[in-house]
Tab-separated table of C-alpha atoms in Angstrom:
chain	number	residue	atom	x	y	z
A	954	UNK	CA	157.592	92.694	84.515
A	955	UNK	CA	160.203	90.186	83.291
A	956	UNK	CA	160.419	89.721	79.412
A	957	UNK	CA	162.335	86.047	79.848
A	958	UNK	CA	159.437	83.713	78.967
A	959	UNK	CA	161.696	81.783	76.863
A	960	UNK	CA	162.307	78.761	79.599
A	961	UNK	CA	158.574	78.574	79.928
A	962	UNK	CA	157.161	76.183	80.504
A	963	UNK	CA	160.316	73.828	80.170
A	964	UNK	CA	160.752	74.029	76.424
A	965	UNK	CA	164.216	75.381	74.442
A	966	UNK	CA	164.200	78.681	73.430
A	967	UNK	CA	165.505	77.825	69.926
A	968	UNK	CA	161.785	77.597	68.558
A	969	UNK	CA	160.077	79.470	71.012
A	970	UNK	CA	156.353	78.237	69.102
A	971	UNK	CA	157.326	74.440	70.431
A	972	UNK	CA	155.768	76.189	73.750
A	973	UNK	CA	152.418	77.066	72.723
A	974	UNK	CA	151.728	73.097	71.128
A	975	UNK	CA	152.803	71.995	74.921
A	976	UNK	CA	150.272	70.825	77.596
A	977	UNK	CA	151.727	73.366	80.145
A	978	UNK	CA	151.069	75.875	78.120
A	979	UNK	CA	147.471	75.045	78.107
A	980	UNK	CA	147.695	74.958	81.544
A	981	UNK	CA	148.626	78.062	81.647
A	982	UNK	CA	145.910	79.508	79.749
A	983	UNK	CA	143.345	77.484	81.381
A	984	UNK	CA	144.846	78.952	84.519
A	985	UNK	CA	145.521	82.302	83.369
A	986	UNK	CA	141.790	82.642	82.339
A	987	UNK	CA	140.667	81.359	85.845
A	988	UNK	CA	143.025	83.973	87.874
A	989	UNK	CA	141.839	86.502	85.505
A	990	UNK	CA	138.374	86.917	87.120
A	991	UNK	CA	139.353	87.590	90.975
A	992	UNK	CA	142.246	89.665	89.800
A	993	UNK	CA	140.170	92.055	87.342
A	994	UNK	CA	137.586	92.344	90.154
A	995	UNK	CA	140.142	93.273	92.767
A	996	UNK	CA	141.154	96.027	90.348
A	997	UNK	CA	137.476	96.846	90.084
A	998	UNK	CA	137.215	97.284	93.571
A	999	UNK	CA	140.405	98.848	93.665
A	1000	UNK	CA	139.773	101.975	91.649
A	1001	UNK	CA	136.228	101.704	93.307
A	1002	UNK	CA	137.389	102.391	96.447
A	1003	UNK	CA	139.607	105.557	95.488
A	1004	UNK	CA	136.587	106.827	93.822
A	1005	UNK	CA	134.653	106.864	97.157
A	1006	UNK	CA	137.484	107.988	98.864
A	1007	UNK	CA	137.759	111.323	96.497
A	1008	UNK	CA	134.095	111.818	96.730
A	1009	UNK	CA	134.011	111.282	100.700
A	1010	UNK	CA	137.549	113.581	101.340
A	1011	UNK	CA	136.418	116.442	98.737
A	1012	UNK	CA	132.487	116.234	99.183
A	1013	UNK	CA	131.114	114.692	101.997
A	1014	UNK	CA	133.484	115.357	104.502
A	1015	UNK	CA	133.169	119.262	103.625
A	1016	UNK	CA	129.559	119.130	103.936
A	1017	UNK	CA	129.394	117.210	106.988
A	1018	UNK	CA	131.925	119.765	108.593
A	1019	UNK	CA	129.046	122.687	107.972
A	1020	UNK	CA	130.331	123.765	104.462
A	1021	UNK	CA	127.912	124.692	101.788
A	1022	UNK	CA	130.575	123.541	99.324
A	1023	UNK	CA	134.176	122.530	98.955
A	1024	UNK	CA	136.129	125.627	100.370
A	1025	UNK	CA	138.950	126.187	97.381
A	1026	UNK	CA	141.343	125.930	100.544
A	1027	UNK	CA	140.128	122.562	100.991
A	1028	UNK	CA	143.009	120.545	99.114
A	1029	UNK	CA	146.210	122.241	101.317
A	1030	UNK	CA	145.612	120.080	104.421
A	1031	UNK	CA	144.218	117.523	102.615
A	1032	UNK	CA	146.885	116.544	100.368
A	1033	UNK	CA	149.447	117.037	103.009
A	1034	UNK	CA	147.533	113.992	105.343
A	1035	UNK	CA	148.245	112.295	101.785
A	1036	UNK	CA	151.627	112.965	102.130
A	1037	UNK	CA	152.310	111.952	105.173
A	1038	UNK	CA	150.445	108.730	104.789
A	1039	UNK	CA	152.280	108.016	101.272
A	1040	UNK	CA	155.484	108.854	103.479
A	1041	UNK	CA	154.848	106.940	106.434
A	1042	UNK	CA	154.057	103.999	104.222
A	1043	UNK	CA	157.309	104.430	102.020
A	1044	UNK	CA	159.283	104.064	105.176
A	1045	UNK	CA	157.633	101.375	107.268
A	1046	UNK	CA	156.512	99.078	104.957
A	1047	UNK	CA	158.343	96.693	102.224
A	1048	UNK	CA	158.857	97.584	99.152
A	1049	UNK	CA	159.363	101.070	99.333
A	1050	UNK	CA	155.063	101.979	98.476
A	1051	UNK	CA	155.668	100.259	94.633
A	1052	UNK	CA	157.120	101.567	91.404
A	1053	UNK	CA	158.645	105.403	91.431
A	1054	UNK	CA	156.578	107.153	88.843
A	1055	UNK	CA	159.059	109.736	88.404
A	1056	UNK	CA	160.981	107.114	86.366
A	1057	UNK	CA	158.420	106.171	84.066
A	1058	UNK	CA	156.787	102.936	83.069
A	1059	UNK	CA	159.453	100.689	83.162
A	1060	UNK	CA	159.182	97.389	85.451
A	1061	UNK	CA	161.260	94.956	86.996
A	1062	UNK	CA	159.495	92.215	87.901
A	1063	UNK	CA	155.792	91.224	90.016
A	1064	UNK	CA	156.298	92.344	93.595
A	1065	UNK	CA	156.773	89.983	96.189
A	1066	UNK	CA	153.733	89.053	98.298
A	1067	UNK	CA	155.009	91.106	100.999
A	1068	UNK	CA	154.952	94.436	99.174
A	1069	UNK	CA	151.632	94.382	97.768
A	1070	UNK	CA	150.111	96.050	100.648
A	1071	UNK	CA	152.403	98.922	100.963
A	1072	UNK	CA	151.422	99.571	97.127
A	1073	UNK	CA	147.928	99.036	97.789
A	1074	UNK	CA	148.152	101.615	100.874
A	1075	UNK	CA	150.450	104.139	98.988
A	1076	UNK	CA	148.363	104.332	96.050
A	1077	UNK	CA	144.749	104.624	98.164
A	1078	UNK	CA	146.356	107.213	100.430
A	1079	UNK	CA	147.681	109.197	97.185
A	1080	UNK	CA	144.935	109.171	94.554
A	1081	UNK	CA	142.371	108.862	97.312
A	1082	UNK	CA	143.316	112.266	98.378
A	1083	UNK	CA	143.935	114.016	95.386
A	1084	UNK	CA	147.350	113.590	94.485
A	1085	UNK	CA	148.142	114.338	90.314
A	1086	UNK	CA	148.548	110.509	88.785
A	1087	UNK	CA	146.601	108.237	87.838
A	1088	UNK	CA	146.194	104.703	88.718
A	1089	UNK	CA	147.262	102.002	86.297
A	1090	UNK	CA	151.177	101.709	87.830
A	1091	UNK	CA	149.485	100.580	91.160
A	1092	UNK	CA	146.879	98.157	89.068
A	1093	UNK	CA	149.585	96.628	86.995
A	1094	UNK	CA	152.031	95.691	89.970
A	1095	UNK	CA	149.139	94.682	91.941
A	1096	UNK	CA	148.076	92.509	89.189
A	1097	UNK	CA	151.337	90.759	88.635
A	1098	UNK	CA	151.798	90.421	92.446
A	1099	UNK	CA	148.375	88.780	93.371
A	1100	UNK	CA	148.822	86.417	90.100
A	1101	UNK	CA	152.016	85.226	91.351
A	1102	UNK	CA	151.191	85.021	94.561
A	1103	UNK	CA	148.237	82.984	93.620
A	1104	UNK	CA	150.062	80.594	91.369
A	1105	UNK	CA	152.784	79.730	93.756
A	1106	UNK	CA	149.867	78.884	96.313
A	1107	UNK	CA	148.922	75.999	93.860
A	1108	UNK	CA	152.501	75.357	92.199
A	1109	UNK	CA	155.084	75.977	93.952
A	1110	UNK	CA	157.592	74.913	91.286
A	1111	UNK	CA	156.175	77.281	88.469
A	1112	UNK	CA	159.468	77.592	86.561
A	1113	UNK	CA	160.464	81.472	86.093
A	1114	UNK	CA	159.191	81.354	82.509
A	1115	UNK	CA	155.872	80.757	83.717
A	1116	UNK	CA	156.026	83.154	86.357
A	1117	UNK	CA	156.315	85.759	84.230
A	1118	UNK	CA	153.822	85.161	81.925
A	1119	UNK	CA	151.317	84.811	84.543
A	1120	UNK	CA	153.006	87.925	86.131
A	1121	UNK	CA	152.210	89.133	82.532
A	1122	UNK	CA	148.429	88.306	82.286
A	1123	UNK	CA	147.989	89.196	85.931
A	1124	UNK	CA	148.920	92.692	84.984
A	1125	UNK	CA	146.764	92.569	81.695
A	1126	UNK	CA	143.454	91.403	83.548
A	1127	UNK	CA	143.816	94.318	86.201
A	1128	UNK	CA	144.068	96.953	83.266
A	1129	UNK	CA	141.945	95.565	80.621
A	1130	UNK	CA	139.354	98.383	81.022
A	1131	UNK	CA	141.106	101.246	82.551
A	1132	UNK	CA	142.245	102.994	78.879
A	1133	UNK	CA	138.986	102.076	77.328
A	1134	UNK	CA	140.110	98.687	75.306
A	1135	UNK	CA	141.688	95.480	76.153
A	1136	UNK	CA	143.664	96.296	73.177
A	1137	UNK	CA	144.828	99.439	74.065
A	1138	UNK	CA	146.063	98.097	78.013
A	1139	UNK	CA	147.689	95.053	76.255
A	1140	UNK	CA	149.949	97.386	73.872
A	1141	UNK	CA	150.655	99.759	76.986
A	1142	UNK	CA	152.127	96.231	78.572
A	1143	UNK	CA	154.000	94.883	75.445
A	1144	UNK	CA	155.498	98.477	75.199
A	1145	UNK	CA	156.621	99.531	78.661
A	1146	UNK	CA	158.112	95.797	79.172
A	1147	UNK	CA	160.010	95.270	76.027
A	1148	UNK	CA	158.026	92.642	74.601
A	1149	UNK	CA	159.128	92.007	70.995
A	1150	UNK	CA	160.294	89.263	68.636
A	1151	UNK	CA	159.533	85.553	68.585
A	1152	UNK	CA	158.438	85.254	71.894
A	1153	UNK	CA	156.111	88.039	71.745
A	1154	UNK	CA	152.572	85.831	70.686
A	1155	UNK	CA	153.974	83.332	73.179
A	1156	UNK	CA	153.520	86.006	75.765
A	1157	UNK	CA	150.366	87.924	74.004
A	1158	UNK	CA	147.766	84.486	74.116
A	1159	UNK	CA	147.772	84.851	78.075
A	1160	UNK	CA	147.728	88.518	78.446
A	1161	UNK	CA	145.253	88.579	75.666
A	1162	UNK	CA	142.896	86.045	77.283
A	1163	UNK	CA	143.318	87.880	80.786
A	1164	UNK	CA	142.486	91.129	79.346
A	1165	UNK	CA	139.473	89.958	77.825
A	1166	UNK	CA	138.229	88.232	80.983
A	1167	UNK	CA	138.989	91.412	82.677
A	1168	UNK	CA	137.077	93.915	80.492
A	1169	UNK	CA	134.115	91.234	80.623
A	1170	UNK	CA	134.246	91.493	84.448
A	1171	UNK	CA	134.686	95.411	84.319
A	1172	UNK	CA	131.531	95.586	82.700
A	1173	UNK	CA	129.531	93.257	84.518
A	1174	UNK	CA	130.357	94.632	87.875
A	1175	UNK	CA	129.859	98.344	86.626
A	1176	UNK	CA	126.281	97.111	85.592
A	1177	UNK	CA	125.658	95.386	88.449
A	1178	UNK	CA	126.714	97.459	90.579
A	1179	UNK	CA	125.543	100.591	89.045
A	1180	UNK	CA	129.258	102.165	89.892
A	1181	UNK	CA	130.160	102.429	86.022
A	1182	UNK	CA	133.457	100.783	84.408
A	1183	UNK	CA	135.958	103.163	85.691
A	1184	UNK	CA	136.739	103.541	81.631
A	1185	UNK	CA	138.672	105.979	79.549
A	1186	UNK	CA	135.797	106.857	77.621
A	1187	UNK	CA	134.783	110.329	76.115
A	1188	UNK	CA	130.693	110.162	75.163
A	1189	UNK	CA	130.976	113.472	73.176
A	1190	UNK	CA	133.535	114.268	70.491
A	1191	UNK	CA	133.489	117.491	68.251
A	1192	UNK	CA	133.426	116.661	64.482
A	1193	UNK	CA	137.178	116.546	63.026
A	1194	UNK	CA	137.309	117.879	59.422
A	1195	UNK	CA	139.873	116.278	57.228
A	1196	UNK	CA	143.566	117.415	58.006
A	1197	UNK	CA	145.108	120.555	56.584
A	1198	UNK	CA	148.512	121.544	55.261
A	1199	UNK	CA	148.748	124.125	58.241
A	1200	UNK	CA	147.466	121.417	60.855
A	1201	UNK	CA	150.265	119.115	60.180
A	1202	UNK	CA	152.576	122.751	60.450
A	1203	UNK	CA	150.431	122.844	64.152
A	1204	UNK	CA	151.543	118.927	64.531
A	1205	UNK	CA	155.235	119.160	64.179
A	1206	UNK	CA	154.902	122.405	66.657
A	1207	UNK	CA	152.687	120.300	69.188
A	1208	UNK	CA	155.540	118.089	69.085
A	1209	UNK	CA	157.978	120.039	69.568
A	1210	UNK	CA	156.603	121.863	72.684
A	1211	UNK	CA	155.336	118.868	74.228
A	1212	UNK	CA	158.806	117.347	74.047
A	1213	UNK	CA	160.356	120.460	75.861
A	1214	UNK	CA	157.494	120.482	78.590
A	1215	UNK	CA	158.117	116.660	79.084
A	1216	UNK	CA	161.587	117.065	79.423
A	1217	UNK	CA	160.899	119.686	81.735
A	1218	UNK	CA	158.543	117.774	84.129
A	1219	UNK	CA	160.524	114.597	83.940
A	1220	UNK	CA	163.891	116.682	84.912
A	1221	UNK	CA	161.954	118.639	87.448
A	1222	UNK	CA	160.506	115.084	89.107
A	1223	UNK	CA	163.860	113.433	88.788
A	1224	UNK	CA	165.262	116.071	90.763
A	1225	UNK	CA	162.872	116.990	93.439
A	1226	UNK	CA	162.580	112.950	94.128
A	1227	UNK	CA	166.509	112.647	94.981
A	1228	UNK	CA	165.393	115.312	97.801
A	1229	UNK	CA	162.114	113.660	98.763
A	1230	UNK	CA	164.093	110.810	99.650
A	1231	UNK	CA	166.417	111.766	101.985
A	1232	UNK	CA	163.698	113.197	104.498
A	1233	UNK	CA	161.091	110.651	103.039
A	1234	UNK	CA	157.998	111.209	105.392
A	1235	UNK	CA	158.743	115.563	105.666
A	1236	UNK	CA	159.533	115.652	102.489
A	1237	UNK	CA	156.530	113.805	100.907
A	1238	UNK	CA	154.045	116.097	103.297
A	1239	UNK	CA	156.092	119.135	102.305
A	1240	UNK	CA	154.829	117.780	98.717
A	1241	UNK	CA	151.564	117.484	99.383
A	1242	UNK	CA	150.724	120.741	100.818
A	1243	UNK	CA	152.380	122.543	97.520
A	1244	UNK	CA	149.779	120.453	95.417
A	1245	UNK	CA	147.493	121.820	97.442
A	1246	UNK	CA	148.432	125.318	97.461
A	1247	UNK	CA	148.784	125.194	93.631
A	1248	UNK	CA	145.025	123.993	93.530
A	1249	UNK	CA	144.601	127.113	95.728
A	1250	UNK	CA	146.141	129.194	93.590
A	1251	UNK	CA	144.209	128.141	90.235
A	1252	UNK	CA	140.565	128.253	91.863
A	1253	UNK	CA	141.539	131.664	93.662
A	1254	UNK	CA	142.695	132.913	90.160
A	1255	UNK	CA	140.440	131.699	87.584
A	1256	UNK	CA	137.310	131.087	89.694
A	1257	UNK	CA	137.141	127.653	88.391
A	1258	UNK	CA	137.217	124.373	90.824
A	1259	UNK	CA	140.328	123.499	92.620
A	1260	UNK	CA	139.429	119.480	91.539
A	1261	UNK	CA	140.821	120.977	87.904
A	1262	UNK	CA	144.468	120.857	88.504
A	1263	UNK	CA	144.256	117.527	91.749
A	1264	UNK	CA	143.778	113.739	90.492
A	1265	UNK	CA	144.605	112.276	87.160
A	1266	UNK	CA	142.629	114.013	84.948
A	1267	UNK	CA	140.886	110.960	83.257
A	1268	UNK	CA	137.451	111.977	84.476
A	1269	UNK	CA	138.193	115.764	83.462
A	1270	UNK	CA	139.029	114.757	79.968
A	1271	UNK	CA	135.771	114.876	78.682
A	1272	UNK	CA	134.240	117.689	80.193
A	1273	UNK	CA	137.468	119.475	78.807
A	1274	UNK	CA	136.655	118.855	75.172
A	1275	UNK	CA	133.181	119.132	75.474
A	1276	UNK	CA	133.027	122.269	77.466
A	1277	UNK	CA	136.145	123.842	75.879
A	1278	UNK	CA	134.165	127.081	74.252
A	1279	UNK	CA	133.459	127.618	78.327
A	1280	UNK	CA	137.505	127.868	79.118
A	1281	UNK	CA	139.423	131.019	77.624
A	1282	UNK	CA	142.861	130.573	76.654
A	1283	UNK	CA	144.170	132.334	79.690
A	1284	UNK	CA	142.908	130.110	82.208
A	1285	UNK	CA	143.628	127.097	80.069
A	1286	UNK	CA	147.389	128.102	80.435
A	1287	UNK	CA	146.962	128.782	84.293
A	1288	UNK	CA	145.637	125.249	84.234
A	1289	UNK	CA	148.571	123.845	82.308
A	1290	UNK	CA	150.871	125.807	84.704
A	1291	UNK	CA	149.541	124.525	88.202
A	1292	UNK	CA	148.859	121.266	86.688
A	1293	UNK	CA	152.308	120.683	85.240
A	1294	UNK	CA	153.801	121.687	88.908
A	1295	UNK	CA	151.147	119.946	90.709
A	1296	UNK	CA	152.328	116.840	88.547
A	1297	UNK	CA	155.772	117.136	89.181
A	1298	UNK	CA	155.585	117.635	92.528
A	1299	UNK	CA	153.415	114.035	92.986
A	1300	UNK	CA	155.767	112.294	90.112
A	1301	UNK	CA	158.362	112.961	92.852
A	1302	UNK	CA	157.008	111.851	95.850
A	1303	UNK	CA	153.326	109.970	95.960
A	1304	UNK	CA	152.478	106.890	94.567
A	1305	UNK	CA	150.219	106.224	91.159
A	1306	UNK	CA	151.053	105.904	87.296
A	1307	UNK	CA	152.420	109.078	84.746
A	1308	UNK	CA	149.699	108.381	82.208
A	1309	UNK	CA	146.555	110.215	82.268
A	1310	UNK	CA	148.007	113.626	84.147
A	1311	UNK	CA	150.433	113.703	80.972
A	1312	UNK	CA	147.115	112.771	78.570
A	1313	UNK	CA	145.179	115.696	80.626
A	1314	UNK	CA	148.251	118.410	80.238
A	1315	UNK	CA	148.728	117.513	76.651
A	1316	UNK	CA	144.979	117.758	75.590
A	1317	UNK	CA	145.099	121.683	77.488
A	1318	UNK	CA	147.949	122.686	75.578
A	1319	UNK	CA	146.070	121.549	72.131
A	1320	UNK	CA	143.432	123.163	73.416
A	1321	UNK	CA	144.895	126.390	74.441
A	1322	UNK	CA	146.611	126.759	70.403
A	1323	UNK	CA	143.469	125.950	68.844
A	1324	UNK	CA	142.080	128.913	69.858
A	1325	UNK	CA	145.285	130.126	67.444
A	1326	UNK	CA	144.041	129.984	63.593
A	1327	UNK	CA	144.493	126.804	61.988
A	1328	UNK	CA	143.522	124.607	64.229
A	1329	UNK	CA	140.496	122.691	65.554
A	1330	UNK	CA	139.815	121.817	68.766
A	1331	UNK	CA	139.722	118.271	68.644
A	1332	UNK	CA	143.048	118.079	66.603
A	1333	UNK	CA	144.240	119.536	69.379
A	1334	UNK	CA	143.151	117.778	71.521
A	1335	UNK	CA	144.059	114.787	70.004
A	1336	UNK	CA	147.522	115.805	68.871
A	1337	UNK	CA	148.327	117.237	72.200
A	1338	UNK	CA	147.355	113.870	73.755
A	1339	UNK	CA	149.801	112.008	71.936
A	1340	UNK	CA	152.768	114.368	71.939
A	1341	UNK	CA	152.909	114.733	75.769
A	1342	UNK	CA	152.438	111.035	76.453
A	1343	UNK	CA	155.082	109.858	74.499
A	1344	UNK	CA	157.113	112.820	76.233
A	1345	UNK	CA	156.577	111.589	79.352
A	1346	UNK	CA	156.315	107.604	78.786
A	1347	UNK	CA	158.481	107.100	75.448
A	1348	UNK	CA	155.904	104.794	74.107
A	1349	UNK	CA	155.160	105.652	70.676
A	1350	UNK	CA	152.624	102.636	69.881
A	1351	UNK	CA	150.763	103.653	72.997
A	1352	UNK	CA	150.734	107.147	72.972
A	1353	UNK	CA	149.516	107.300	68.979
A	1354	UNK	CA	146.606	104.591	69.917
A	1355	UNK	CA	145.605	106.696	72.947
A	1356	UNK	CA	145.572	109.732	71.608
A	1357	UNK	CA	143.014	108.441	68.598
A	1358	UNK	CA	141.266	105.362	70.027
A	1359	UNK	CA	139.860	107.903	72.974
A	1360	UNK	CA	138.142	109.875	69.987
A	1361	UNK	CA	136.236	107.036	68.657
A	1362	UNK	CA	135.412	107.749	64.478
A	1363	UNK	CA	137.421	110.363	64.684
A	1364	UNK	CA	139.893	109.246	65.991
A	1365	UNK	CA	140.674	107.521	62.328
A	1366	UNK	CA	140.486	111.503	60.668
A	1367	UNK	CA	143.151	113.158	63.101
A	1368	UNK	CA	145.234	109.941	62.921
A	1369	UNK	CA	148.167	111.464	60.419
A	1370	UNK	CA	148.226	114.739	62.694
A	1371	UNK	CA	148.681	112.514	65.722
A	1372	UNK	CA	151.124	110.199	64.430
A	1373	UNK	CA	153.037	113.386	63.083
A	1374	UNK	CA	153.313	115.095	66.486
A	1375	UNK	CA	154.005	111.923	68.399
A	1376	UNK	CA	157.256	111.210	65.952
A	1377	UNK	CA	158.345	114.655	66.676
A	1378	UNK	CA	157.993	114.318	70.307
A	1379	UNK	CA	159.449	110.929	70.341
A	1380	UNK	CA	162.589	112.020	68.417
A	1381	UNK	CA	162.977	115.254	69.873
A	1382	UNK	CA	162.615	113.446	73.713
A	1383	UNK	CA	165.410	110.722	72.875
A	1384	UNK	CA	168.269	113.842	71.535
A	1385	UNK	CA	167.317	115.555	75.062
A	1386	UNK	CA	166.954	112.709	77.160
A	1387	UNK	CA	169.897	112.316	80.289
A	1388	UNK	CA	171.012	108.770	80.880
A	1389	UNK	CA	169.337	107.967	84.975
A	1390	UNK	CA	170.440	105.679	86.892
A	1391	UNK	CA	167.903	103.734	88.792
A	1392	UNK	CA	168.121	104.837	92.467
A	1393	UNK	CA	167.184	102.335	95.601
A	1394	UNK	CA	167.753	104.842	98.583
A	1395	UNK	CA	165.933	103.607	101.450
A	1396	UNK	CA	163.817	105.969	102.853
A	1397	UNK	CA	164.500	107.581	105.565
């Protein structure tokens, strides 16, 4: 997503306000809050779809097959049709399936018309079948793509300024209700694009307005429909007494581990994906079937559901908290293991966003050391949360306000603990952080 809105819409950069007191520029809202409604219902139907397909590959399939249940073997083939779909699509079709997730959050730009459905296809094929990410990358270039698209239909012209600030709100409509707040996708987007300075409101109005229109539409369509809102939402959160001295100790250790394990997963990724793509379709199959095996190896082990350690995590969340008295801290690290390889195995290879696997690994670990003295649960929880996503995204803003938003009222309480561990991740990330140079191998 392009951060050059200053030419838009045909004013001098020099006093980048003289844009908003333009007529193009309401325009642009006027059109921005039309486009806003199709888009945020495409991504409603979007994550709608991968819903069904998880529930038909992992449920109804099984049953219709003869099996009582889901056998825990279940995942190994499956996820290894997922690869080869993701692969197949990577090679054949333009735009190599959509953003690498491996590489973070960073963006370049709305995808051409032409690309959007190889990301669509990538994205279904991995998160449909159970690959470990989530799906706001997919919903944000998809966004951006069909707003452009849409715009050039009707103006051709659009200077580039424009173009990326409908770009922009394109991408804020399609994840207005994904993290639970329009607020909360909007700072995700300022973040991960570099938005800052004096063209920042210029840029915020639009994505602003989208985002609101979106979440509106989320929630009438999850009403109507009776399908839900597809939210990050948890409906029961433990009481968080006040912080302690030794709980801010716990913080700056949270942070410090989290940093490590991010460091770990992102090297790991970074490294298995220069492999993927030399043998693109083998290698992504290959992929597959070890985040199968590693479900496999977690439900054969710990008797608990293979589903644990496949998908994003957002809809585990939760149940995690809520439940955690029902998890000892044994399996919880088997989880974190199986997970954290599962993860880096899709980072390398599939096609989704790094957000709420990193969220679901960081609120396990928190978990796990509150059964240590000194700590609460939902500290953990919470502190964990924001330590690993800032690990893995390098978004301090976004990982602080998920991490405590998510909680609701107490959210506010474990705030300092949060914003404590996410500072020590953050710094510790940046001293251990190896400059990567963006690859564009074409698969093979």
């Amino acid at each position: 997503m392009s951060a050059e809105p200053a030419g838009a819409p045909g004013v001098e950069a020099s006093d980048p306000m003289k844009v908003v007191r333009t007529r193009r520029y309401l325009v642009l809202l006027i059109m921005v809050a039309i486009l806003g409604v199709p888009i945020s219902a495409a991504a409603f139907g979007f994550l709608a779809l991968v819903h069904e397909l998880q529930l038909l590959a992992y449920q109804d399939l099984p049953r219709a097959l003869g099996f009582e249940g889901t056998p825990s073997w279940w995942p190994v083939p499956l996820l290894a049709l997922a690869g080869l779909l993701t692969g197949l699509t990577i090679r054949h079709l333009p735009g190599l399936g959509g953003h690498r997730p491996a590489e973070g959050m960073a963006h370049s730009g709305p995808p051409a018309a032409s690309e959007l459905p190889g990301i669509a296809l990538a994205a279904l094929a991995s998160l449909g079948l159970g690959a470990v990410l989530g799906p706001e990358a997919p919903l944000i270039a998809l966004g951006g793509g069909l707003a452009v698209y849409a715009v050039r239909l009707v103006r051709p012209g659009i200077e580039p300024g424009g173009r990326a600030m409908v770009a922009a709100a394109g991408s804020f409509a399609a994840v207005s209700a994904l993290l639970g707040s329009p607020l909360l996708g909007a700072f995700l987007l300022m973040e991960a694009s570099g938005l800052a300075g004096v063209m920042l409101g210029v840029v915020l109005v639009p994505g602003l307005l989208a985002s609101g229109i979106g979440s509106l539409v989320f929630i009438g369509l999850g009403s109507w429909t009776g399908l839900g809102t597809y939210s990050l939402k948890l409906p029961h959160v433990p009481h968080a007494p006040q912080p302690t001295l030794a709980e801010f100790g716990w913080a700056v250790a949270l942070g410090l581990a989290a940093a490590l394990a991010g460091t770990g997963i992102r090297r790991l990724s970074l490294f298995l994906q220069e492999r993927v793509e030399r043998r693109t379709v083998v290698a992504t199959t290959v992929m597959g079937v070890i985040v199968g095996v590693l479900a496999l190896l977690y439900a054969e082990s710990t008797g608990e559901g293979a589903s644990e350690v496949l998908y994003s995590g957002q809809d585990a969340l939760g149940g995690l908290l809520s439940d955690d008295a029902a998890y000892s801290a044994g399996t919880l690290l088997v989880l974190i293991a199986c997970k954290a390889l599962a993860y880096c195995a899709s980072l390398s290879s599939f096609r989704g966003g790094p957000i709420f696997p990193s969220m679901f690994l960081g609120a396990a670990g928190g978990l796990a050391l509150s059964h240590l003295p000194g700590l609460n649960a939902t500290s953990g929880f919470a502190m964990g949360i924001g330590a690993m996503c800032v690990a893995m995204l390098k978004l301090p803003m976004t990982s602080v306000l998920l991490a405590t938003l998510l909680l609701g009222s107490q959210g506010i309480t474990v705030m300092p603990l949060v914003i404590v561990s996410v500072v020590v991740s953050y710094v510790l990330v940046l001293r251990l952080e190896r400059p990567v140079a963006a690859r564009h191998t074409a698969p093979r």
